[in-house]
Amino acid sequence: MQRVEDSTIDEARDGMFLPLRRALHGEPKSRKLTSEGGVVWLTGLSGSGKSTLASAAAKALSAHGMRSAVLDGDILRRGLNSDLNFSACDRHESVRRAAEVASMLANEGLIAIVALISPLVQMRAHAREIIGDRFREIYVKAQLSRCEAADVKGLYAKARRGEIAGFTGISAPYEAPLDADLVLDTDAQTVGQCVSALASYVELQFVASWDTRGRSEWNGFRSINEA
Ligand SMILES: Nc1ncnc2c1ncn2[C@@H]1O[C@H](COP(=O)(O)OS(=O)(=O)O)[C@@H](OP(=O)(O)O)[C@H]1O
Ligand SMILES: Nc1ncnc2c1ncn2[C@@H]1O[C@H](COP(=O)(O)OP(=O)(O)O)[C@@H](O)[C@H]1O
């Protein structure tokens, strides 16, 4: 997973808080964004960028005073979902559990950022059913060939060698969303562009009250690779 350095976040925050600095010189002050709570559900292949974008978006939202929590498939599988394997049935159960937790977090006013492969349409439909109208499906779109070429965790190579059974995209299906609420094309866009798009989408969808001087400035976010 790509690490987004704190100094980068500081720079991004400084950029985003430019309106606040202007506000302090004459205009009204309030810049803290108040969220109604919501769930952005990131689905995509292994290596598509879900974890990178989830953690960076959480930092960007936090820099704006928005509370968020990341539910990452990899991490959930070390605890809450440690009893589950990668059969279709167990994957569905992992999605169900993540949806239940995300729903609770959203009810508490947080933005839950879920990063799970959640490979089948039916699984994500179940998550939507559990969460209701606060659910937004975000397709983290990347070509299998790019994910496999990068093979950040070496899992694709293992799957090709037959050392991992039922690996998504190789020997288990991935059904891309046909009507995602937002598509983040990580082949075509930088981490910074994707995070800006996600953060501004969250603001548009879930921010309940904010001052009327204009939307936040999410641009200026840069990952270490883009600095
Ligand atoms: N067989 C198989 N298929 C896919 N992925 C596998 C598999 N075995 C292990 N891994 C690792 O598990 C991470 C995906 O877990 P998820 O809970 O997100 O998957 S799922 O939603 O239940 O399909 C996934 O992490 P990400 O690469 O972050 O997606 C892999 O590191
Ligand atoms: N636009 C982008 N968004 C997210 N990740 C990207 C992007 N471009 C390149 N990458 C790289 O792709 C990899 C994605 O890995 P990761 O976030 O762990 O994916 P996933 O959680 O989907 O398995 C990281 O090494 C990251 O630096």
GROMACS .gro file of C-alpha atoms and ligand atoms in nm:
model
  285
    1MET     CA    1   0.000   0.000   0.000
    2GLN     CA    2   0.131   0.342  -0.084
    3ARG     CA    3   0.215   0.553   0.216
    4VAL     CA    4   0.104   0.913   0.206
    5GLU     CA    5   0.348   1.113   0.411
    6ASP     CA    6   0.221   1.339   0.684
    7SER     CA    7   0.415   1.630   0.538
    8THR     CA    8   0.225   1.580   0.215
    9ILE     CA    9  -0.101   1.586   0.405
   10ASP     CA   10   0.008   1.909   0.575
   11GLU     CA   11   0.075   2.063   0.237
   12ALA     CA   12  -0.259   1.943   0.110
   13ARG     CA   13  -0.433   2.078   0.417
   14ASP     CA   14  -0.263   2.414   0.381
   15GLY     CA   15  -0.386   2.427   0.024
   16MET     CA   16  -0.735   2.322   0.120
   17PHE     CA   17  -0.752   2.568   0.406
   18LEU     CA   18  -0.666   2.862   0.186
   19PRO     CA   19  -1.032   2.973   0.206
   20LEU     CA   20  -1.007   2.965   0.584
   21ARG     CA   21  -0.699   3.182   0.580
   22ARG     CA   22  -0.887   3.424   0.355
   23ALA     CA   23  -1.184   3.404   0.588
   24LEU     CA   24  -0.969   3.508   0.880
   25HIS     CA   25  -0.906   3.835   0.699
   26GLY     CA   26  -1.261   3.962   0.698
   27GLU     CA   27  -1.505   3.688   0.600
   28PRO     CA   28  -1.696   3.464   0.845
   29LYS     CA   29  -1.491   3.182   0.992
   30SER     CA   30  -1.662   2.844   1.003
   31ARG     CA   31  -1.484   2.585   0.789
   32LYS     CA   32  -1.539   2.265   0.979
   33LEU     CA   33  -1.751   2.035   0.769
   34THR     CA   34  -2.032   1.849   0.938
   35SER     CA   35  -2.116   1.513   0.793
   36GLU     CA   36  -2.451   1.336   0.808
   37GLY     CA   37  -2.268   1.006   0.791
   38GLY     CA   38  -2.236   0.787   0.489
   39VAL     CA   39  -2.061   0.491   0.333
   40VAL     CA   40  -1.834   0.499   0.031
   41TRP     CA   41  -1.783   0.140  -0.076
   42LEU     CA   42  -1.467   0.092  -0.280
   43THR     CA   43  -1.476  -0.220  -0.497
   44GLY     CA   44  -1.204  -0.333  -0.735
   45LEU     CA   45  -0.944  -0.593  -0.815
   46SER     CA   46  -0.656  -0.671  -0.583
   47GLY     CA   47  -0.395  -0.404  -0.651
   48SER     CA   48  -0.639  -0.164  -0.813
   49GLY     CA   49  -0.575   0.103  -0.548
   50LYS     CA   50  -0.855   0.061  -0.292
   51SER     CA   51  -0.637   0.070   0.021
   52THR     CA   52  -0.419   0.354  -0.104
   53LEU     CA   53  -0.720   0.570  -0.186
   54ALA     CA   54  -0.915   0.479   0.127
   55SER     CA   55  -0.637   0.578   0.366
   56ALA     CA   56  -0.544   0.892   0.172
   57ALA     CA   57  -0.908   1.001   0.149
   58ALA     CA   58  -0.950   0.951   0.524
   59LYS     CA   59  -0.654   1.179   0.586
   60ALA     CA   60  -0.785   1.440   0.344
   61LEU     CA   61  -1.130   1.433   0.508
   62SER     CA   62  -0.974   1.454   0.851
   63ALA     CA   63  -0.781   1.762   0.741
   64HIS     CA   64  -1.123   1.919   0.683
   65GLY     CA   65  -1.249   1.815   1.022
   66MET     CA   66  -1.462   1.528   0.890
   67ARG     CA   67  -1.462   1.208   1.091
   68SER     CA   68  -1.409   0.895   0.890
   69ALA     CA   69  -1.310   0.534   0.942
   70VAL     CA   70  -1.150   0.292   0.699
   71LEU     CA   71  -1.267  -0.070   0.680
   72ASP     CA   72  -1.003  -0.246   0.471
   73GLY     CA   73  -1.060  -0.604   0.358
   74ASP     CA   74  -0.702  -0.705   0.423
   75ILE     CA   75  -0.713  -0.571   0.778
   76LEU     CA   76  -1.060  -0.705   0.857
   77ARG     CA   77  -0.936  -1.048   0.756
   78ARG     CA   78  -0.678  -1.035   1.035
   79GLY     CA   79  -0.949  -0.991   1.299
   80LEU     CA   80  -1.324  -0.965   1.248
   81ASN     CA   81  -1.311  -1.184   0.937
   82SER     CA   82  -1.023  -1.413   1.036
   83ASP     CA   83  -1.253  -1.716   1.030
   84LEU     CA   84  -1.340  -1.663   0.664
   85ASN     CA   85  -1.174  -1.796   0.349
   86PHE     CA   86  -1.210  -1.682  -0.012
   87SER     CA   87  -1.498  -1.905  -0.121
   88ALA     CA   88  -1.789  -1.713  -0.272
   89CYS     CA   89  -1.990  -1.788   0.039
   90ASP     CA   90  -1.727  -1.657   0.281
   91ARG     CA   91  -1.657  -1.352   0.070
   92HIS     CA   92  -2.027  -1.275   0.083
   93GLU     CA   93  -2.017  -1.308   0.461
   94SER     CA   94  -1.716  -1.074   0.482
   95VAL     CA   95  -1.908  -0.819   0.278
   96ARG     CA   96  -2.213  -0.857   0.501
   97ARG     CA   97  -2.008  -0.800   0.818
   98ALA     CA   98  -1.830  -0.499   0.673
   99ALA     CA   99  -2.166  -0.355   0.565
  100GLU     CA  100  -2.311  -0.397   0.914
  101VAL     CA  101  -2.013  -0.221   1.074
  102ALA     CA  102  -2.011   0.053   0.811
  103SER     CA  103  -2.379   0.111   0.868
  104MET     CA  104  -2.322   0.156   1.242
  105LEU     CA  105  -2.040   0.402   1.179
  106ALA     CA  106  -2.255   0.601   0.936
  107ASN     CA  107  -2.534   0.612   1.191
  108GLU     CA  108  -2.286   0.777   1.427
  109GLY     CA  109  -2.218   1.046   1.170
  110LEU     CA  110  -1.891   0.910   1.035
  111ILE     CA  111  -1.791   0.857   0.676
  112ALA     CA  112  -1.713   0.486   0.651
  113ILE     CA  113  -1.467   0.419   0.371
  114VAL     CA  114  -1.488   0.050   0.287
  115ALA     CA  115  -1.213  -0.107   0.073
  116LEU     CA  116  -1.313  -0.463  -0.012
  117ILE     CA  117  -1.277  -0.649  -0.340
  118SER     CA  118  -1.644  -0.747  -0.295
  119PRO     CA  119  -1.629  -0.915  -0.635
  120LEU     CA  120  -1.989  -0.997  -0.719
  121VAL     CA  121  -2.279  -0.766  -0.803
  122GLN     CA  122  -2.499  -0.966  -0.568
  123MET     CA  123  -2.263  -0.909  -0.274
  124ARG     CA  124  -2.256  -0.534  -0.326
  125ALA     CA  125  -2.632  -0.528  -0.369
  126HIS     CA  126  -2.657  -0.692  -0.028
  127ALA     CA  127  -2.429  -0.426   0.120
  128ARG     CA  128  -2.652  -0.158  -0.030
  129GLU     CA  129  -2.955  -0.330   0.117
  130ILE     CA  130  -2.800  -0.333   0.467
  131ILE     CA  131  -2.677   0.026   0.453
  132GLY     CA  132  -2.967   0.186   0.267
  133ASP     CA  133  -2.961   0.530   0.109
  134ARG     CA  134  -2.627   0.623   0.265
  135PHE     CA  135  -2.450   0.366   0.048
  136ARG     CA  136  -2.243   0.482  -0.248
  137GLU     CA  137  -2.066   0.237  -0.474
  138ILE     CA  138  -1.722   0.351  -0.591
  139TYR     CA  139  -1.558   0.149  -0.865
  140VAL     CA  140  -1.179   0.155  -0.835
  141LYS     CA  141  -1.118   0.069  -1.197
  142ALA     CA  142  -0.790  -0.082  -1.313
  143GLN     CA  143  -0.703  -0.327  -1.585
  144LEU     CA  144  -0.618  -0.673  -1.459
  145SER     CA  145  -0.301  -0.655  -1.671
  146ARG     CA  146  -0.180  -0.346  -1.480
  147CYS     CA  147  -0.257  -0.497  -1.139
  148GLU     CA  148  -0.084  -0.816  -1.237
  149ALA     CA  149   0.220  -0.640  -1.385
  150ALA     CA  150   0.269  -0.436  -1.067
  151ASP     CA  151   0.184  -0.734  -0.845
  152VAL     CA  152   0.257  -0.530  -0.533
  153LYS     CA  153   0.205  -0.825  -0.297
  154GLY     CA  154   0.328  -1.100  -0.528
  155LEU     CA  155  -0.014  -1.267  -0.509
  156TYR     CA  156  -0.083  -1.270  -0.884
  157ALA     CA  157   0.238  -1.463  -0.947
  158LYS     CA  158   0.141  -1.711  -0.677
  159ALA     CA  159  -0.208  -1.742  -0.823
  160ARG     CA  160  -0.064  -1.807  -1.171
  161ARG     CA  161   0.159  -2.075  -1.024
  162GLY     CA  162  -0.150  -2.234  -0.871
  163GLU     CA  163  -0.037  -2.160  -0.516
  164ILE     CA  164  -0.350  -1.960  -0.437
  165ALA     CA  165  -0.681  -2.113  -0.536
  166GLY     CA  166  -0.971  -1.892  -0.638
  167PHE     CA  167  -0.776  -1.569  -0.681
  168THR     CA  168  -0.992  -1.281  -0.800
  169GLY     CA  169  -0.941  -1.203  -1.167
  170ILE     CA  170  -0.732  -1.517  -1.227
  171SER     CA  171  -0.930  -1.813  -1.103
  172ALA     CA  172  -1.229  -1.644  -0.941
  173PRO     CA  173  -1.462  -1.390  -1.098
  174TYR     CA  174  -1.473  -1.014  -1.064
  175GLU     CA  175  -1.794  -0.849  -1.181
  176ALA     CA  176  -1.730  -0.480  -1.245
  177PRO     CA  177  -2.011  -0.248  -1.144
  178LEU     CA  178  -2.222  -0.136  -1.439
  179ASP     CA  179  -2.377   0.162  -1.264
  180ALA     CA  180  -2.129   0.273  -0.999
  181ASP     CA  181  -2.199   0.604  -0.826
  182LEU     CA  182  -1.841   0.711  -0.895
  183VAL     CA  183  -1.561   0.558  -1.103
  184LEU     CA  184  -1.198   0.619  -1.006
  185ASP     CA  185  -0.982   0.509  -1.297
  186THR     CA  186  -0.648   0.438  -1.133
  187ASP     CA  187  -0.486   0.346  -1.465
  188ALA     CA  188  -0.556   0.691  -1.602
  189GLN     CA  189  -0.551   0.915  -1.295
  190THR     CA  190  -0.292   0.985  -1.029
  191VAL     CA  191  -0.347   0.908  -0.662
  192GLY     CA  192  -0.391   1.281  -0.598
  193GLN     CA  193  -0.657   1.317  -0.868
  194CYS     CA  194  -0.847   1.014  -0.739
  195VAL     CA  195  -0.835   1.134  -0.377
  196SER     CA  196  -0.952   1.481  -0.475
  197ALA     CA  197  -1.239   1.328  -0.673
  198LEU     CA  198  -1.337   1.101  -0.386
  199ALA     CA  199  -1.314   1.366  -0.116
  200SER     CA  200  -1.516   1.619  -0.312
  201TYR     CA  201  -1.773   1.350  -0.390
  202VAL     CA  202  -1.806   1.273  -0.020
  203GLU     CA  203  -1.853   1.639   0.054
  204LEU     CA  204  -2.121   1.674  -0.213
  205GLN     CA  205  -2.308   1.366  -0.099
  206PHE     CA  206  -2.281   1.374   0.278
  207VAL     CA  207  -2.194   1.713   0.418
  208ALA     CA  208  -2.494   1.844   0.605
  209SER     CA  209  -2.394   2.195   0.693
  210TRP     CA  210  -2.118   2.413   0.570
  211ASP     CA  211  -2.082   2.781   0.518
  212THR     CA  212  -2.223   2.923   0.199
  213ARG     CA  213  -1.908   3.084   0.068
  214GLY     CA  214  -1.824   2.798  -0.161
  215ARG     CA  215  -1.717   2.441  -0.164
  216SER     CA  216  -1.394   2.321  -0.015
  217GLU     CA  217  -1.081   2.311  -0.219
  218TRP     CA  218  -0.978   1.949  -0.251
  219ASN     CA  219  -0.724   2.014  -0.521
  220GLY     CA  220  -0.364   2.039  -0.417
  221PHE     CA  221  -0.362   1.691  -0.271
  222ARG     CA  222  -0.047   1.516  -0.380
  223SER     CA  223   0.095   1.180  -0.302
  224ILE     CA  224   0.467   1.146  -0.245
  225ASN     CA  225   0.507   1.015  -0.600
  226GLU     CA  226   0.361   1.331  -0.745
  227ALA     CA  227   0.536   1.589  -0.529
  228LIG     N1  228  -0.798  -1.578  -0.332
  228LIG     C1  229  -0.788  -1.445  -0.311
  228LIG     N2  230  -0.856  -1.359  -0.389
  228LIG     C2  231  -0.845  -1.228  -0.367
  228LIG     N3  232  -0.770  -1.170  -0.269
  228LIG     C3  233  -0.700  -1.254  -0.189
  228LIG     C4  234  -0.706  -1.394  -0.207
  228LIG     N4  235  -0.626  -1.451  -0.112
  228LIG     C5  236  -0.574  -1.351  -0.041
  228LIG     N5  237  -0.617  -1.232  -0.086
  228LIG     C6  238  -0.586  -1.104  -0.020
  228LIG     O1  239  -0.707  -1.067   0.047
  228LIG     C7  240  -0.743  -0.934   0.015
  228LIG     C8  241  -0.890  -0.924  -0.025
  228LIG     O2  242  -0.973  -0.940   0.085
  228LIG     P1  243  -1.123  -0.889   0.075
  228LIG     O3  244  -1.186  -0.921   0.206
  228LIG     O4  245  -1.124  -0.747   0.030
  228LIG     O5  246  -1.184  -0.980  -0.041
  228LIG     S1  247  -1.337  -1.013  -0.066
  228LIG     O6  248  -1.412  -0.887  -0.064
  228LIG     O7  249  -1.382  -1.102   0.039
  228LIG     O8  250  -1.340  -1.077  -0.199
  228LIG     C9  251  -0.659  -0.892  -0.101
  228LIG     O9  252  -0.618  -0.761  -0.067
  228LIG     P2  253  -0.621  -0.640  -0.171
  228LIG    O10  254  -0.505  -0.667  -0.262
  228LIG    O11  255  -0.598  -0.520  -0.083
  228LIG    O12  256  -0.752  -0.634  -0.243
  228LIG    C10  257  -0.545  -0.991  -0.109
  228LIG    O13  258  -0.430  -0.936  -0.050
  229LIG     N1  259  -0.433   0.644  -0.909
  229LIG     C1  260  -0.394   0.551  -0.821
  229LIG     N2  261  -0.472   0.524  -0.715
  229LIG     C2  262  -0.434   0.428  -0.625
  229LIG     N3  263  -0.321   0.355  -0.633
  229LIG     C3  264  -0.240   0.378  -0.739
  229LIG     C4  265  -0.273   0.476  -0.836
  229LIG     N4  266  -0.176   0.478  -0.928
  229LIG     C5  267  -0.086   0.385  -0.890
  229LIG     N5  268  -0.123   0.326  -0.775
  229LIG     C6  269  -0.047   0.220  -0.705
  229LIG     O1  270  -0.119   0.098  -0.715
  229LIG     C7  271  -0.100   0.020  -0.596
  229LIG     C8  272  -0.236  -0.010  -0.536
  229LIG     O2  273  -0.220  -0.094  -0.422
  229LIG     P1  274  -0.332  -0.103  -0.310
  229LIG     O3  275  -0.379   0.033  -0.271
  229LIG     O4  276  -0.280  -0.192  -0.202
  229LIG     O5  277  -0.450  -0.173  -0.391
  229LIG     P2  278  -0.568  -0.266  -0.336
  229LIG     O6  279  -0.600  -0.219  -0.196
  229LIG     O7  280  -0.681  -0.243  -0.432
  229LIG     O8  281  -0.515  -0.406  -0.338
  229LIG     C9  282  -0.015   0.103  -0.502
  229LIG     O9  283   0.119   0.060  -0.514
  229LIG    C10  284  -0.030   0.244  -0.556
  229LIG    O10  285   0.084   0.324  -0.533
   0.00000   0.00000   0.00000
